[in-house]
Amino acid sequence: DAKTTQPPSMDCAEGRAANLPCNHSTISGNEYVYWYRQIHSQGPQYIIHGLKNNETNEMASLIITEDRKSSTLILPHATLRDTAVYYCIAHAGGTSYGKLTFGQGTILTVHP
Amino acid sequence: GAVVSQHPSRVICKSGTSVKIECRSLDFQATTMFWYRQFPKQSLMLMATSNEGSKATYEQGVEKDKFLINHASLTLSTLTVTSAHPEDSSFYICSARDRNEKLFFGSGTQLSVL
């Protein structure tokens, strides 16, 4: 997996959009960008993934730059329950999908 | 949605004893499961890959004789921490991959060795 760099922590006001950046400048052409989050003392939860196009689902939006060297996870209306550690992972998937390399992630704190 | 059940959620044991942690895929068949370990305030570290019907593949630095993995069926993988010591105290998490290559994580097991 290519190395990813994320800010160690971010704050967001409840109801506002949370924009979490991730740098993956050495990402390979066959690597997807995955986002997971981990709420304290629980297993990681899948959020979204993409290859080069922007993606949106019921949880979040993923914006990937044209050169694919960075991406931003957007939680459009953050709630207190979105407080968690967010991990950005560059991973090739395929038959090796699942051997994920977790970095330190971003601790997102949503405050009232 | 697909669910991975991990049991127990918390276990306390004496030093020198063995502890078994179960990881079950409840509504899908998981040919491959993964075991991670997470120390306090650190990130998840992959320990091993468990394939149904074959020996597990361990990551560098993980002792296979200490962390025994069995994946005897398509819905169950077990991790046994043998002769546990206080330094083995950690949060252990499993994940399972389904046939559509989607990945689901268990809720984790907090192991405390006294």
PDB file of N, CA and C in Angstrom, chain A residues 34 36 38-46 85 87 91 93-105, chain B residues 10 32 34 36 38 41-46 49 57 59 91 93 95 97 101-108 110:
ATOM      1  N   TYR A  34      -9.248   4.181  -0.036  1.00  0.00           N
ATOM      2  CA  TYR A  34     -10.288   3.717   0.888  1.00  0.00           C
ATOM      3  C   TYR A  34     -10.308   4.610   2.124  1.00  0.00           C
ATOM      4  N   TYR A  36     -11.845   4.459   6.057  1.00  0.00           N
ATOM      5  CA  TYR A  36     -12.485   3.759   7.158  1.00  0.00           C
ATOM      6  C   TYR A  36     -12.480   4.692   8.360  1.00  0.00           C
ATOM      7  N   GLN A  38     -12.899   4.554  12.849  1.00  0.00           N
ATOM      8  CA  GLN A  38     -12.931   3.706  14.023  1.00  0.00           C
ATOM      9  C   GLN A  38     -13.398   4.539  15.215  1.00  0.00           C
ATOM     10  N   ILE A  39     -14.529   4.171  15.707  1.00  0.00           N
ATOM     11  CA  ILE A  39     -15.039   4.777  16.926  1.00  0.00           C
ATOM     12  C   ILE A  39     -14.403   4.034  18.090  1.00  0.00           C
ATOM     13  N   HIS A  40     -14.166   4.727  19.160  1.00  0.00           N
ATOM     14  CA  HIS A  40     -13.395   4.201  20.275  1.00  0.00           C
ATOM     15  C   HIS A  40     -13.830   2.791  20.685  1.00  0.00           C
ATOM     16  N   SER A  41     -12.825   1.895  20.752  1.00  0.00           N
ATOM     17  CA  SER A  41     -13.025   0.526  21.208  1.00  0.00           C
ATOM     18  C   SER A  41     -13.971  -0.287  20.330  1.00  0.00           C
ATOM     19  N   GLN A  42     -14.015   0.060  19.040  1.00  0.00           N
ATOM     20  CA  GLN A  42     -14.786  -0.739  18.104  1.00  0.00           C
ATOM     21  C   GLN A  42     -13.920  -1.092  16.903  1.00  0.00           C
ATOM     22  N   GLY A  43     -14.405  -1.983  16.060  1.00  0.00           N
ATOM     23  CA  GLY A  43     -13.697  -2.304  14.842  1.00  0.00           C
ATOM     24  C   GLY A  43     -13.900  -1.216  13.807  1.00  0.00           C
ATOM     25  N   PRO A  44     -13.005  -1.112  12.837  1.00  0.00           N
ATOM     26  CA  PRO A  44     -13.162  -0.102  11.787  1.00  0.00           C
ATOM     27  C   PRO A  44     -14.454  -0.294  10.990  1.00  0.00           C
ATOM     28  N   GLN A  45     -14.961   0.809  10.507  1.00  0.00           N
ATOM     29  CA  GLN A  45     -16.171   0.816   9.696  1.00  0.00           C
ATOM     30  C   GLN A  45     -15.845   1.381   8.329  1.00  0.00           C
ATOM     31  N   TYR A  46     -16.230   0.678   7.289  1.00  0.00           N
ATOM     32  CA  TYR A  46     -16.018   1.158   5.918  1.00  0.00           C
ATOM     33  C   TYR A  46     -16.860   2.404   5.666  1.00  0.00           C
ATOM     34  N   VAL A  85     -11.698   8.157  14.752  1.00  0.00           N
ATOM     35  CA  VAL A  85     -10.438   8.229  14.018  1.00  0.00           C
ATOM     36  C   VAL A  85     -10.729   7.819  12.579  1.00  0.00           C
ATOM     37  N   TYR A  87      -9.333   6.870   8.847  1.00  0.00           N
ATOM     38  CA  TYR A  87      -8.150   6.341   8.185  1.00  0.00           C
ATOM     39  C   TYR A  87      -8.320   6.410   6.666  1.00  0.00           C
ATOM     40  N   HIS A  91      -4.872   1.245  -1.461  1.00  0.00           N
ATOM     41  CA  HIS A  91      -4.808  -0.215  -1.484  1.00  0.00           C
ATOM     42  C   HIS A  91      -5.219  -0.727  -2.850  1.00  0.00           C
ATOM     43  N   GLY A  93      -6.384  -3.698  -3.672  1.00  0.00           N
ATOM     44  CA  GLY A  93      -7.549  -4.556  -3.767  1.00  0.00           C
ATOM     45  C   GLY A  93      -7.258  -5.835  -4.513  1.00  0.00           C
ATOM     46  N   GLY A  94      -8.236  -6.320  -5.239  1.00  0.00           N
ATOM     47  CA  GLY A  94      -8.076  -7.573  -5.940  1.00  0.00           C
ATOM     48  C   GLY A  94      -7.932  -8.725  -4.973  1.00  0.00           C
ATOM     49  N   THR A  95      -7.111  -9.702  -5.324  1.00  0.00           N
ATOM     50  CA  THR A  95      -6.974 -10.888  -4.479  1.00  0.00           C
ATOM     51  C   THR A  95      -6.283 -10.575  -3.156  1.00  0.00           C
ATOM     52  N   SER A  96      -5.568  -9.476  -3.084  1.00  0.00           N
ATOM     53  CA  SER A  96      -4.911  -9.124  -1.819  1.00  0.00           C
ATOM     54  C   SER A  96      -5.743  -8.172  -0.993  1.00  0.00           C
ATOM     55  N   TYR A  97      -6.951  -7.883  -1.438  1.00  0.00           N
ATOM     56  CA  TYR A  97      -7.780  -6.935  -0.719  1.00  0.00           C
ATOM     57  C   TYR A  97      -8.070  -7.444   0.683  1.00  0.00           C
ATOM     58  N   GLY A  98      -7.817  -6.586   1.651  1.00  0.00           N
ATOM     59  CA  GLY A  98      -8.032  -6.951   3.030  1.00  0.00           C
ATOM     60  C   GLY A  98      -6.777  -6.810   3.858  1.00  0.00           C
ATOM     61  N   LYS A  99      -5.612  -6.922   3.248  1.00  0.00           N
ATOM     62  CA  LYS A  99      -4.359  -6.735   3.974  1.00  0.00           C
ATOM     63  C   LYS A  99      -4.071  -5.237   4.005  1.00  0.00           C
ATOM     64  N   LEU A 100      -4.861  -4.552   4.806  1.00  0.00           N
ATOM     65  CA  LEU A 100      -4.811  -3.094   4.824  1.00  0.00           C
ATOM     66  C   LEU A 100      -3.700  -2.572   5.718  1.00  0.00           C
ATOM     67  N   THR A 101      -3.070  -1.516   5.266  1.00  0.00           N
ATOM     68  CA  THR A 101      -2.051  -0.836   6.068  1.00  0.00           C
ATOM     69  C   THR A 101      -2.673   0.424   6.649  1.00  0.00           C
ATOM     70  N   PHE A 102      -2.919   0.402   7.939  1.00  0.00           N
ATOM     71  CA  PHE A 102      -3.522   1.549   8.611  1.00  0.00           C
ATOM     72  C   PHE A 102      -2.417   2.485   9.095  1.00  0.00           C
ATOM     73  N   GLY A 103      -2.546   3.767   8.748  1.00  0.00           N
ATOM     74  CA  GLY A 103      -1.643   4.765   9.303  1.00  0.00           C
ATOM     75  C   GLY A 103      -2.187   5.252  10.631  1.00  0.00           C
ATOM     76  N   GLN A 104      -1.765   6.443  11.024  1.00  0.00           N
ATOM     77  CA  GLN A 104      -2.202   6.979  12.312  1.00  0.00           C
ATOM     78  C   GLN A 104      -3.578   7.619  12.238  1.00  0.00           C
ATOM     79  N   GLY A 105      -4.023   7.964  11.026  1.00  0.00           N
ATOM     80  CA  GLY A 105      -5.351   8.529  10.860  1.00  0.00           C
ATOM     81  C   GLY A 105      -5.512   9.929  11.400  1.00  0.00           C
TER      82      GLY A 105
ATOM     83  N   ARG B  10     -14.416  -8.910  25.545  1.00  0.00           N
ATOM     84  CA  ARG B  10     -13.416  -8.531  26.548  1.00  0.00           C
ATOM     85  C   ARG B  10     -13.023  -9.780  27.331  1.00  0.00           C
ATOM     86  N   THR B  32     -11.379 -15.752   3.263  1.00  0.00           N
ATOM     87  CA  THR B  32     -10.196 -15.115   3.840  1.00  0.00           C
ATOM     88  C   THR B  32     -10.595 -14.225   5.003  1.00  0.00           C
ATOM     89  N   PHE B  34      -8.749 -11.838   8.321  1.00  0.00           N
ATOM     90  CA  PHE B  34      -7.521 -11.162   8.722  1.00  0.00           C
ATOM     91  C   PHE B  34      -7.583 -10.853  10.212  1.00  0.00           C
ATOM     92  N   TYR B  36      -5.887  -8.433  13.213  1.00  0.00           N
ATOM     93  CA  TYR B  36      -5.125  -7.223  13.512  1.00  0.00           C
ATOM     94  C   TYR B  36      -4.958  -7.094  15.024  1.00  0.00           C
ATOM     95  N   GLN B  38      -4.103  -3.938  17.987  1.00  0.00           N
ATOM     96  CA  GLN B  38      -4.028  -2.496  18.173  1.00  0.00           C
ATOM     97  C   GLN B  38      -3.692  -2.200  19.628  1.00  0.00           C
ATOM     98  N   LYS B  41      -3.650   3.882  21.819  1.00  0.00           N
ATOM     99  CA  LYS B  41      -3.252   5.102  21.117  1.00  0.00           C
ATOM    100  C   LYS B  41      -2.398   4.824  19.877  1.00  0.00           C
ATOM    101  N   GLN B  42      -2.466   3.609  19.374  1.00  0.00           N
ATOM    102  CA  GLN B  42      -1.753   3.272  18.145  1.00  0.00           C
ATOM    103  C   GLN B  42      -2.739   2.792  17.089  1.00  0.00           C
ATOM    104  N   SER B  43      -2.219   2.608  15.909  1.00  0.00           N
ATOM    105  CA  SER B  43      -3.072   2.181  14.809  1.00  0.00           C
ATOM    106  C   SER B  43      -3.141   0.654  14.754  1.00  0.00           C
ATOM    107  N   LEU B  44      -3.990   0.146  13.879  1.00  0.00           N
ATOM    108  CA  LEU B  44      -4.110  -1.296  13.704  1.00  0.00           C
ATOM    109  C   LEU B  44      -2.900  -1.833  12.957  1.00  0.00           C
ATOM    110  N   MET B  45      -2.416  -2.979  13.404  1.00  0.00           N
ATOM    111  CA  MET B  45      -1.311  -3.644  12.746  1.00  0.00           C
ATOM    112  C   MET B  45      -1.755  -5.032  12.328  1.00  0.00           C
ATOM    113  N   LEU B  46      -1.584  -5.350  11.053  1.00  0.00           N
ATOM    114  CA  LEU B  46      -1.962  -6.661  10.555  1.00  0.00           C
ATOM    115  C   LEU B  46      -1.044  -7.719  11.151  1.00  0.00           C
ATOM    116  N   THR B  49      -2.965 -13.407   7.905  1.00  0.00           N
ATOM    117  CA  THR B  49      -4.049 -13.667   6.965  1.00  0.00           C
ATOM    118  C   THR B  49      -4.442 -15.121   7.103  1.00  0.00           C
ATOM    119  N   THR B  57      -0.994 -17.119   7.019  1.00  0.00           N
ATOM    120  CA  THR B  57       0.227 -16.401   6.625  1.00  0.00           C
ATOM    121  C   THR B  57       0.456 -15.280   7.618  1.00  0.00           C
ATOM    122  N   GLU B  59       2.503 -12.006   9.333  1.00  0.00           N
ATOM    123  CA  GLU B  59       3.323 -10.846   9.001  1.00  0.00           C
ATOM    124  C   GLU B  59       4.665 -10.955   9.726  1.00  0.00           C
ATOM    125  N   PHE B  91      -5.875  -4.828  21.883  1.00  0.00           N
ATOM    126  CA  PHE B  91      -7.192  -4.921  21.240  1.00  0.00           C
ATOM    127  C   PHE B  91      -6.988  -5.724  19.959  1.00  0.00           C
ATOM    128  N   ILE B  93      -8.564  -7.455  16.558  1.00  0.00           N
ATOM    129  CA  ILE B  93      -9.688  -7.220  15.648  1.00  0.00           C
ATOM    130  C   ILE B  93      -9.559  -8.150  14.453  1.00  0.00           C
ATOM    131  N   SER B  95     -11.184  -9.293  10.548  1.00  0.00           N
ATOM    132  CA  SER B  95     -11.999  -8.846   9.426  1.00  0.00           C
ATOM    133  C   SER B  95     -12.191 -10.031   8.492  1.00  0.00           C
ATOM    134  N   ARG B  97     -13.438 -11.212   4.432  1.00  0.00           N
ATOM    135  CA  ARG B  97     -13.684 -10.793   3.046  1.00  0.00           C
ATOM    136  C   ARG B  97     -14.667 -11.758   2.416  1.00  0.00           C
ATOM    137  N   GLU B 101     -15.449  -9.600  -2.623  1.00  0.00           N
ATOM    138  CA  GLU B 101     -14.267  -8.852  -2.192  1.00  0.00           C
ATOM    139  C   GLU B 101     -14.636  -7.613  -1.392  1.00  0.00           C
ATOM    140  N   LYS B 102     -15.728  -7.705  -0.649  1.00  0.00           N
ATOM    141  CA  LYS B 102     -16.043  -6.669   0.328  1.00  0.00           C
ATOM    142  C   LYS B 102     -15.504  -7.109   1.679  1.00  0.00           C
ATOM    143  N   LEU B 103     -15.119  -6.145   2.471  1.00  0.00           N
ATOM    144  CA  LEU B 103     -14.437  -6.420   3.735  1.00  0.00           C
ATOM    145  C   LEU B 103     -15.275  -5.929   4.898  1.00  0.00           C
ATOM    146  N   PHE B 104     -15.384  -6.764   5.925  1.00  0.00           N
ATOM    147  CA  PHE B 104     -16.190  -6.413   7.096  1.00  0.00           C
ATOM    148  C   PHE B 104     -15.374  -6.704   8.348  1.00  0.00           C
ATOM    149  N   PHE B 105     -15.421  -5.790   9.291  1.00  0.00           N
ATOM    150  CA  PHE B 105     -14.645  -5.928  10.519  1.00  0.00           C
ATOM    151  C   PHE B 105     -15.510  -6.377  11.683  1.00  0.00           C
ATOM    152  N   GLY B 106     -14.892  -7.153  12.576  1.00  0.00           N
ATOM    153  CA  GLY B 106     -15.538  -7.478  13.842  1.00  0.00           C
ATOM    154  C   GLY B 106     -15.437  -6.296  14.788  1.00  0.00           C
ATOM    155  N   SER B 107     -16.055  -6.448  15.940  1.00  0.00           N
ATOM    156  CA  SER B 107     -16.103  -5.350  16.908  1.00  0.00           C
ATOM    157  C   SER B 107     -14.907  -5.349  17.857  1.00  0.00           C
ATOM    158  N   GLY B 108     -14.046  -6.345  17.730  1.00  0.00           N
ATOM    159  CA  GLY B 108     -12.815  -6.350  18.512  1.00  0.00           C
ATOM    160  C   GLY B 108     -12.919  -7.070  19.840  1.00  0.00           C
ATOM    161  N   GLN B 110     -10.895  -7.001  23.573  1.00  0.00           N
ATOM    162  CA  GLN B 110      -9.900  -6.379  24.447  1.00  0.00           C
ATOM    163  C   GLN B 110      -9.335  -7.453  25.371  1.00  0.00           C
TER     164      GLN B 110
END
